[in-house]
CSV table of C-alpha atoms in Angstrom, one decimal:
chain,number,residue,atom,x,y,z
W,1,MET,CA,-10.1,-154.9,1.0
W,2,ALA,CA,-7.5,-157.9,2.8
W,3,SER,CA,-8.8,-160.0,5.3
W,4,LEU,CA,-7.5,-159.3,9.1
W,5,LYS,CA,-5.5,-162.5,8.7
W,6,ALA,CA,-4.5,-161.8,5.3
W,7,LEU,CA,-3.0,-158.3,7.3
W,8,LYS,CA,-1.6,-160.3,10.0
W,9,ILE,CA,0.1,-162.2,8.1
W,10,ARG,CA,1.0,-159.7,5.2
W,11,ILE,CA,2.7,-157.1,8.5
W,12,GLY,CA,4.7,-160.5,9.9
W,13,SER,CA,6.6,-160.8,6.2
W,14,VAL,CA,7.5,-157.5,6.7
W,15,LYS,CA,8.4,-156.7,9.6
W,16,SER,CA,10.9,-160.3,8.7
W,17,THR,CA,12.4,-158.4,5.8
W,18,GLN,CA,12.7,-155.3,7.8
W,19,LYS,CA,15.1,-158.0,10.1
W,20,ILE,CA,16.9,-158.6,7.5
W,21,THR,CA,17.9,-155.4,6.2
W,22,LYS,CA,18.8,-153.9,9.2
W,23,ALA,CA,21.4,-156.7,10.1
W,24,MET,CA,22.3,-156.2,6.7
W,25,LYS,CA,23.1,-152.5,7.1
W,26,MET,CA,25.0,-153.5,10.2
W,27,VAL,CA,27.2,-155.8,8.4
W,28,ALA,CA,28.2,-153.6,5.9
W,29,ALA,CA,28.9,-150.5,8.2
W,30,ALA,CA,31.4,-153.2,10.0
W,31,LYS,CA,33.1,-154.3,6.8
W,32,LEU,CA,32.8,-150.7,5.4
W,33,ARG,CA,34.9,-149.0,7.8
W,34,ARG,CA,38.3,-151.8,7.3
W,35,ALA,CA,37.3,-151.1,3.4
W,36,GLN,CA,37.9,-147.4,3.9
W,37,GLU,CA,40.6,-147.7,5.3
W,38,ALA,CA,42.1,-150.1,2.4
W,39,ALA,CA,41.1,-147.6,-0.2
W,40,ILE,CA,42.3,-144.4,1.5
W,41,ALA,CA,45.8,-146.5,2.2
W,42,ALA,CA,46.2,-147.4,-1.5
W,43,ARG,CA,45.9,-143.3,-2.6
W,44,PRO,CA,49.0,-141.9,-1.9
W,45,TYR,CA,51.5,-145.1,-3.3
W,46,ALA,CA,48.8,-144.9,-6.7
W,47,SER,CA,49.9,-140.9,-6.5
W,48,ARG,CA,53.4,-141.1,-5.9
W,49,LEU,CA,54.1,-143.8,-8.3
W,50,GLU,CA,52.6,-141.7,-11.0
W,51,ARG,CA,54.4,-138.6,-9.9
W,52,VAL,CA,58.0,-140.8,-10.3
W,53,MET,CA,56.7,-142.4,-13.2
W,54,ALA,CA,55.8,-139.1,-14.9
W,55,SER,CA,59.4,-137.4,-13.7
W,56,LEU,CA,61.0,-140.5,-15.2
W,57,ALA,CA,58.9,-139.9,-18.7
W,58,SER,CA,59.7,-136.2,-18.8
W,59,LYS,CA,63.7,-137.6,-18.9
W,60,VAL,CA,63.1,-139.5,-22.3
W,61,THR,CA,62.3,-139.4,-25.5
W,62,VAL,CA,58.9,-141.4,-26.3
W,63,SER,CA,59.6,-143.0,-29.9
W,64,GLU,CA,59.1,-146.3,-31.8
W,65,SER,CA,61.4,-148.0,-29.1
W,66,SER,CA,59.9,-146.9,-25.7
W,67,PRO,CA,58.2,-149.6,-23.8
W,68,LYS,CA,54.9,-150.2,-25.4
W,69,LEU,CA,52.8,-149.9,-22.3
W,70,LEU,CA,53.8,-146.2,-22.8
W,71,ALA,CA,54.2,-145.6,-26.8
W,72,GLY,CA,51.4,-146.9,-27.7
W,73,THR,CA,50.8,-148.6,-30.6
W,74,GLY,CA,50.5,-146.4,-33.5
W,75,ARG,CA,46.8,-146.7,-33.3
W,76,ASP,CA,43.3,-145.9,-31.5
W,77,GLN,CA,41.3,-147.7,-33.9
W,78,VAL,CA,40.2,-150.9,-30.8
W,79,HIS,CA,39.5,-149.8,-27.6
W,80,LEU,CA,38.8,-152.3,-24.3
W,81,LEU,CA,36.9,-151.3,-21.7
W,82,ILE,CA,36.9,-153.2,-18.1
W,83,VAL,CA,34.3,-152.9,-16.3
W,84,ALA,CA,35.3,-153.8,-12.3
W,85,THR,CA,32.3,-153.9,-10.8
W,86,SER,CA,31.0,-156.6,-7.4
W,87,GLU,CA,29.9,-160.1,-7.2
W,88,ARG,CA,26.9,-159.1,-4.8
W,89,GLY,CA,23.7,-156.9,-5.7
W,90,LEU,CA,21.5,-154.7,-3.0
W,91,ALA,CA,23.7,-152.3,-3.0
W,92,GLY,CA,21.7,-149.8,-4.2
W,93,ALA,CA,23.0,-147.7,-7.4
W,94,PHE,CA,26.5,-148.9,-7.1
W,95,ASN,CA,27.1,-151.3,-9.7
W,96,SER,CA,24.6,-149.8,-11.8
W,97,ASN,CA,26.3,-146.4,-12.2
W,98,ILE,CA,29.9,-148.0,-13.3
W,99,VAL,CA,27.9,-149.6,-15.8
W,100,ARG,CA,26.2,-146.7,-17.0
W,101,ALA,CA,29.4,-144.9,-17.6
W,102,ALA,CA,31.5,-148.0,-20.0
W,103,ARG,CA,28.1,-147.5,-21.3
W,104,ARG,CA,28.1,-144.0,-22.2
W,105,LYS,CA,32.0,-144.0,-23.2
W,106,ALA,CA,31.1,-146.8,-25.8
W,107,GLU,CA,28.8,-145.3,-27.0
W,108,GLU,CA,31.2,-142.4,-27.9
W,109,LEU,CA,34.0,-144.3,-29.0
W,110,GLU,CA,31.0,-145.8,-31.6
W,111,LYS,CA,30.3,-142.7,-33.0
W,112,ALA,CA,33.6,-141.8,-33.2
W,113,GLY,CA,34.1,-144.9,-35.5
W,114,LYS,CA,36.0,-146.6,-32.7
W,115,THR,CA,36.0,-150.3,-32.5
W,116,VAL,CA,34.9,-151.5,-28.9
W,117,LYS,CA,35.7,-154.8,-26.8
W,118,ILE,CA,34.3,-154.9,-23.0
W,119,TYR,CA,36.3,-157.3,-20.4
W,120,VAL,CA,34.1,-157.3,-17.3
W,121,ALA,CA,35.4,-158.2,-13.9
W,122,GLY,CA,32.5,-158.6,-11.1
W,123,LYS,CA,28.9,-160.8,-11.7
W,124,LYS,CA,27.2,-158.0,-11.9
W,125,GLY,CA,29.2,-156.3,-15.2
W,126,ARG,CA,27.4,-158.9,-16.9
W,127,VAL,CA,24.1,-156.4,-17.4
W,128,ILE,CA,26.0,-155.0,-19.7
W,129,LYS,CA,25.7,-158.5,-22.1
W,130,ARG,CA,22.4,-156.6,-22.6
W,131,PHE,CA,23.3,-153.9,-24.5
W,132,TYR,CA,26.6,-155.6,-26.2
W,133,PRO,CA,26.2,-159.2,-26.7
W,134,THR,CA,28.7,-159.9,-28.6
W,135,GLN,CA,31.8,-157.7,-27.8
W,136,VAL,CA,32.1,-159.0,-24.2
W,137,VAL,CA,35.6,-161.0,-24.7
W,138,VAL,CA,36.2,-161.7,-21.4
W,139,ASP,CA,34.3,-162.1,-18.0
W,140,HIS,CA,36.6,-163.2,-15.0
W,141,GLU,CA,35.8,-164.7,-12.9
W,142,MET,CA,36.2,-163.0,-9.3
W,143,SER,CA,33.2,-164.9,-6.9
W,144,HIS,CA,36.9,-166.3,-5.0
W,145,ILE,CA,37.6,-162.8,-3.6
W,146,LYS,CA,36.4,-162.1,-0.2
W,147,THR,CA,39.2,-159.8,0.8
W,148,VAL,CA,40.9,-157.4,-2.5
W,149,ALA,CA,44.3,-158.6,-2.4
W,150,PHE,CA,47.5,-157.7,-4.7
W,151,ALA,CA,47.4,-160.8,-6.6
W,152,ASP,CA,44.0,-160.7,-7.8
W,153,ALA,CA,44.6,-157.1,-9.3
W,154,LYS,CA,48.0,-158.9,-10.5
W,155,ALA,CA,45.8,-161.3,-12.2
W,156,ILE,CA,44.2,-159.2,-13.9
W,157,THR,CA,47.2,-157.0,-15.2
W,158,ASP,CA,48.6,-159.8,-15.9
W,159,ASP,CA,46.0,-160.9,-19.2
W,160,VAL,CA,45.4,-157.9,-19.7
W,161,ILE,CA,48.9,-157.1,-20.6
W,162,ALA,CA,49.2,-160.5,-22.8
W,163,ARG,CA,46.1,-159.9,-24.6
W,164,TYR,CA,47.8,-156.0,-25.3
W,165,GLU,CA,50.7,-157.6,-26.6
W,166,ALA,CA,49.1,-159.9,-28.5
W,167,GLY,CA,47.3,-156.9,-30.4
W,168,GLU,CA,44.0,-157.5,-29.5
W,169,PHE,CA,43.5,-154.1,-28.5
W,170,ASP,CA,45.4,-150.0,-28.8
W,171,VAL,CA,43.7,-148.6,-26.0
W,172,ALA,CA,42.4,-149.9,-22.5
W,173,HIS,CA,39.8,-147.5,-20.1
W,174,LEU,CA,39.6,-148.6,-16.9
W,175,PHE,CA,35.7,-148.1,-14.9
W,176,TYR,CA,34.8,-148.4,-11.6
W,177,ALA,CA,33.8,-146.2,-8.4
W,178,ARG,CA,35.6,-144.3,-6.6
W,179,PHE,CA,34.6,-143.9,-3.0
W,180,GLN,CA,34.2,-140.3,-1.6
W,181,SER,CA,31.6,-141.6,1.0
W,182,ALA,CA,29.1,-143.5,2.3
W,183,LEU,CA,26.4,-141.5,0.3
W,184,VAL,CA,28.4,-140.5,-1.9
W,185,GLN,CA,30.5,-143.2,-4.6
W,186,GLU,CA,32.0,-141.6,-8.1
W,187,PRO,CA,31.9,-143.5,-11.3
W,188,ILE,CA,35.2,-143.2,-12.9
W,189,GLY,CA,36.8,-143.8,-16.2
W,190,ARG,CA,40.5,-143.8,-17.1
W,191,GLN,CA,42.9,-144.7,-20.1
W,192,ILE,CA,45.1,-147.2,-18.1
W,193,ILE,CA,47.0,-148.5,-21.4
W,194,PRO,CA,48.7,-146.7,-23.0
W,195,VAL,CA,49.8,-145.5,-19.7
W,196,ALA,CA,48.5,-141.3,-19.6
W,197,LEU,CA,51.3,-140.1,-17.1
W,198,PRO,CA,50.4,-136.6,-15.4
W,199,ALA,CA,51.5,-133.4,-16.9
W,200,ASN,CA,55.4,-133.1,-16.4
W,201,ASP,CA,55.3,-129.7,-13.8
W,202,ASP,CA,56.8,-128.4,-10.9
W,203,SER,CA,54.3,-130.7,-9.1
W,204,VAL,CA,54.9,-133.3,-10.3
W,205,VAL,CA,58.2,-133.8,-10.3
W,206,SER,CA,59.8,-136.0,-7.5
W,207,ASP,CA,63.4,-135.1,-7.7
W,208,GLY,CA,63.0,-131.3,-7.4
W,209,GLY,CA,65.1,-129.9,-10.2
W,210,ALA,CA,67.6,-131.9,-8.0
W,211,ALA,CA,70.3,-133.5,-10.4
W,212,VAL,CA,69.6,-137.7,-10.1
W,213,GLU,CA,71.1,-140.2,-11.5
W,214,TYR,CA,69.5,-143.4,-11.8
W,215,GLU,CA,70.9,-147.1,-12.2
W,216,PRO,CA,70.3,-148.4,-14.9
W,217,ASP,CA,68.7,-145.7,-17.2
W,218,GLU,CA,65.6,-144.4,-16.7
W,219,GLU,CA,64.3,-146.3,-19.9
W,220,SER,CA,64.8,-149.2,-18.2
W,221,ILE,CA,63.1,-147.9,-14.6
W,222,LEU,CA,60.7,-147.1,-16.7
W,223,ALA,CA,59.6,-150.2,-18.4
W,224,ASP,CA,59.8,-152.1,-15.4
W,225,LEU,CA,57.7,-149.7,-13.7
W,226,LEU,CA,54.7,-149.5,-16.0
W,227,PRO,CA,53.1,-153.0,-15.8
W,228,ARG,CA,53.3,-152.3,-11.6
W,229,ASN,CA,52.0,-148.8,-12.1
W,230,ILE,CA,49.1,-150.8,-14.2
W,231,ALA,CA,48.8,-153.2,-11.1
W,232,ILE,CA,48.2,-150.6,-8.9
W,233,GLN,CA,46.2,-148.5,-10.8
W,234,ILE,CA,43.2,-151.6,-10.9
W,235,PHE,CA,44.4,-152.3,-7.8
W,236,GLY,CA,43.0,-149.6,-5.9
W,237,ALA,CA,40.0,-149.4,-8.3
W,238,LEU,CA,39.4,-152.5,-6.9
W,239,LEU,CA,40.0,-150.8,-3.2
W,240,GLU,CA,38.2,-148.5,-3.8
W,241,ASN,CA,35.2,-150.5,-4.9
W,242,ALA,CA,35.2,-152.6,-2.1
W,243,ALA,CA,34.5,-149.3,0.1
W,244,SER,CA,31.7,-148.1,-2.4
W,245,GLU,CA,30.2,-151.6,-2.5
W,246,GLN,CA,30.3,-151.6,1.2
W,247,GLY,CA,29.0,-147.5,1.6
W,248,SER,CA,26.6,-148.0,-1.2
W,249,ARG,CA,25.0,-151.0,0.7
W,250,MET,CA,24.8,-149.3,4.0
W,251,THR,CA,23.0,-146.6,2.5
W,252,ALA,CA,20.6,-148.5,0.6
W,253,MET,CA,19.7,-151.2,2.9
W,254,GLU,CA,19.3,-148.6,5.9
W,255,ASN,CA,16.3,-146.9,3.5
W,256,ALA,CA,15.0,-150.1,2.8
W,257,THR,CA,15.0,-150.5,6.8
W,258,ARG,CA,12.7,-147.1,7.1
W,259,ASN,CA,11.1,-148.0,4.0
W,260,ALA,CA,9.6,-151.6,5.9
W,261,GLY,CA,8.9,-149.2,9.1
W,262,ASP,CA,6.4,-146.8,7.3
W,263,MET,CA,5.2,-150.3,5.5
W,264,ILE,CA,4.6,-151.6,8.9
W,265,LYS,CA,2.5,-148.5,10.3
W,266,ARG,CA,0.4,-148.3,7.2
W,267,LEU,CA,-0.5,-151.9,7.6
W,268,SER,CA,-1.0,-151.8,10.7
W,269,ILE,CA,-3.6,-148.8,10.5
W,270,GLN,CA,-5.5,-150.4,7.6
W,271,TYR,CA,-5.5,-154.0,9.7
W,272,ASN,CA,-6.9,-152.0,13.1
W,273,ARG,CA,-9.6,-150.6,11.1
W,274,ALA,CA,-10.5,-153.4,9.3
W,275,ARG,CA,-10.6,-155.2,12.8
W,276,GLN,CA,-12.9,-152.3,14.4
W,277,ALA,CA,-14.8,-152.2,11.3
W,278,ALA,CA,-15.4,-156.2,11.8
W,279,ILE,CA,-15.7,-155.5,15.6
W,280,THR,CA,-18.3,-152.7,15.1
W,281,THR,CA,-20.7,-155.2,12.6
W,282,GLU,CA,-20.9,-158.3,14.9
W,283,LEU,CA,-22.3,-154.9,17.8
W,284,VAL,CA,-25.0,-154.3,15.6
W,285,GLU,CA,-26.2,-157.8,14.1
W,286,ILE,CA,-26.2,-158.1,17.8
W,287,ILE,CA,-27.8,-154.7,18.9
W,288,SER,CA,-30.4,-156.1,16.3
W,289,GLY,CA,-31.0,-159.8,17.3
W,290,ALA,CA,-31.4,-158.7,21.3
W,291,GLU,CA,-33.9,-156.3,19.5
W,292,ALA,CA,-35.9,-158.5,17.6
W,293,LEU,CA,-36.7,-160.7,20.3
């Protein structure tokens, strides 16, 4: 059995850890509200932009002369997986779930005979190098980002599109966590290059069947909107990640605080029992000594 001093030191250590986890939970809860509002506010814009693009795409014929971001390269061999994670840990399974989703997609593509390349955006996504040490082509630095801005997504978008135009890959997939609540963050994987437009049905077409004349023509507008749409999707993913990270961290720290409390109770009981045993032993020794006299 551990000594009384060792138990007392351990109880003090667990109490100090509990104070830290409780403070981290409160900080994450404060940040979560702002991050959640930003993520939810960005969803209608991204959704509406996709609907407008679907309406435009329905009026053009996709051919070799169409924008490359829409028509594709004509091949489906090299796939780029963009893995967006956070810069910090202590957020439960948030980062590992995103990496796991990307790994499943990579395994699926490799079984189909495709070539997989990986674009890491976020320090915690670097863990994927353990499984694909030679396939990580970019490790995008994001440690300087305090609050996600559109410029941050634009930097990633410009880099990815430049690599696409250079012929480094044929298809790009984006992996992130969609925020649902502080308890639920759903890992998402979606194709962003070539742009996968929604089905063009009555619920998607933005003009409602009315006669609309575009100036300039539809193809010119579509060519301008395609890069912007990719940037918006990446920006939305970063905002969703920011909210998911804080929600997951708040839940993880709440669980850690509760577990620390349970551990303190168990250690306190163990300490009291050891202390009582020590006192009993001392009393027995005193009584035995008195009787011997």
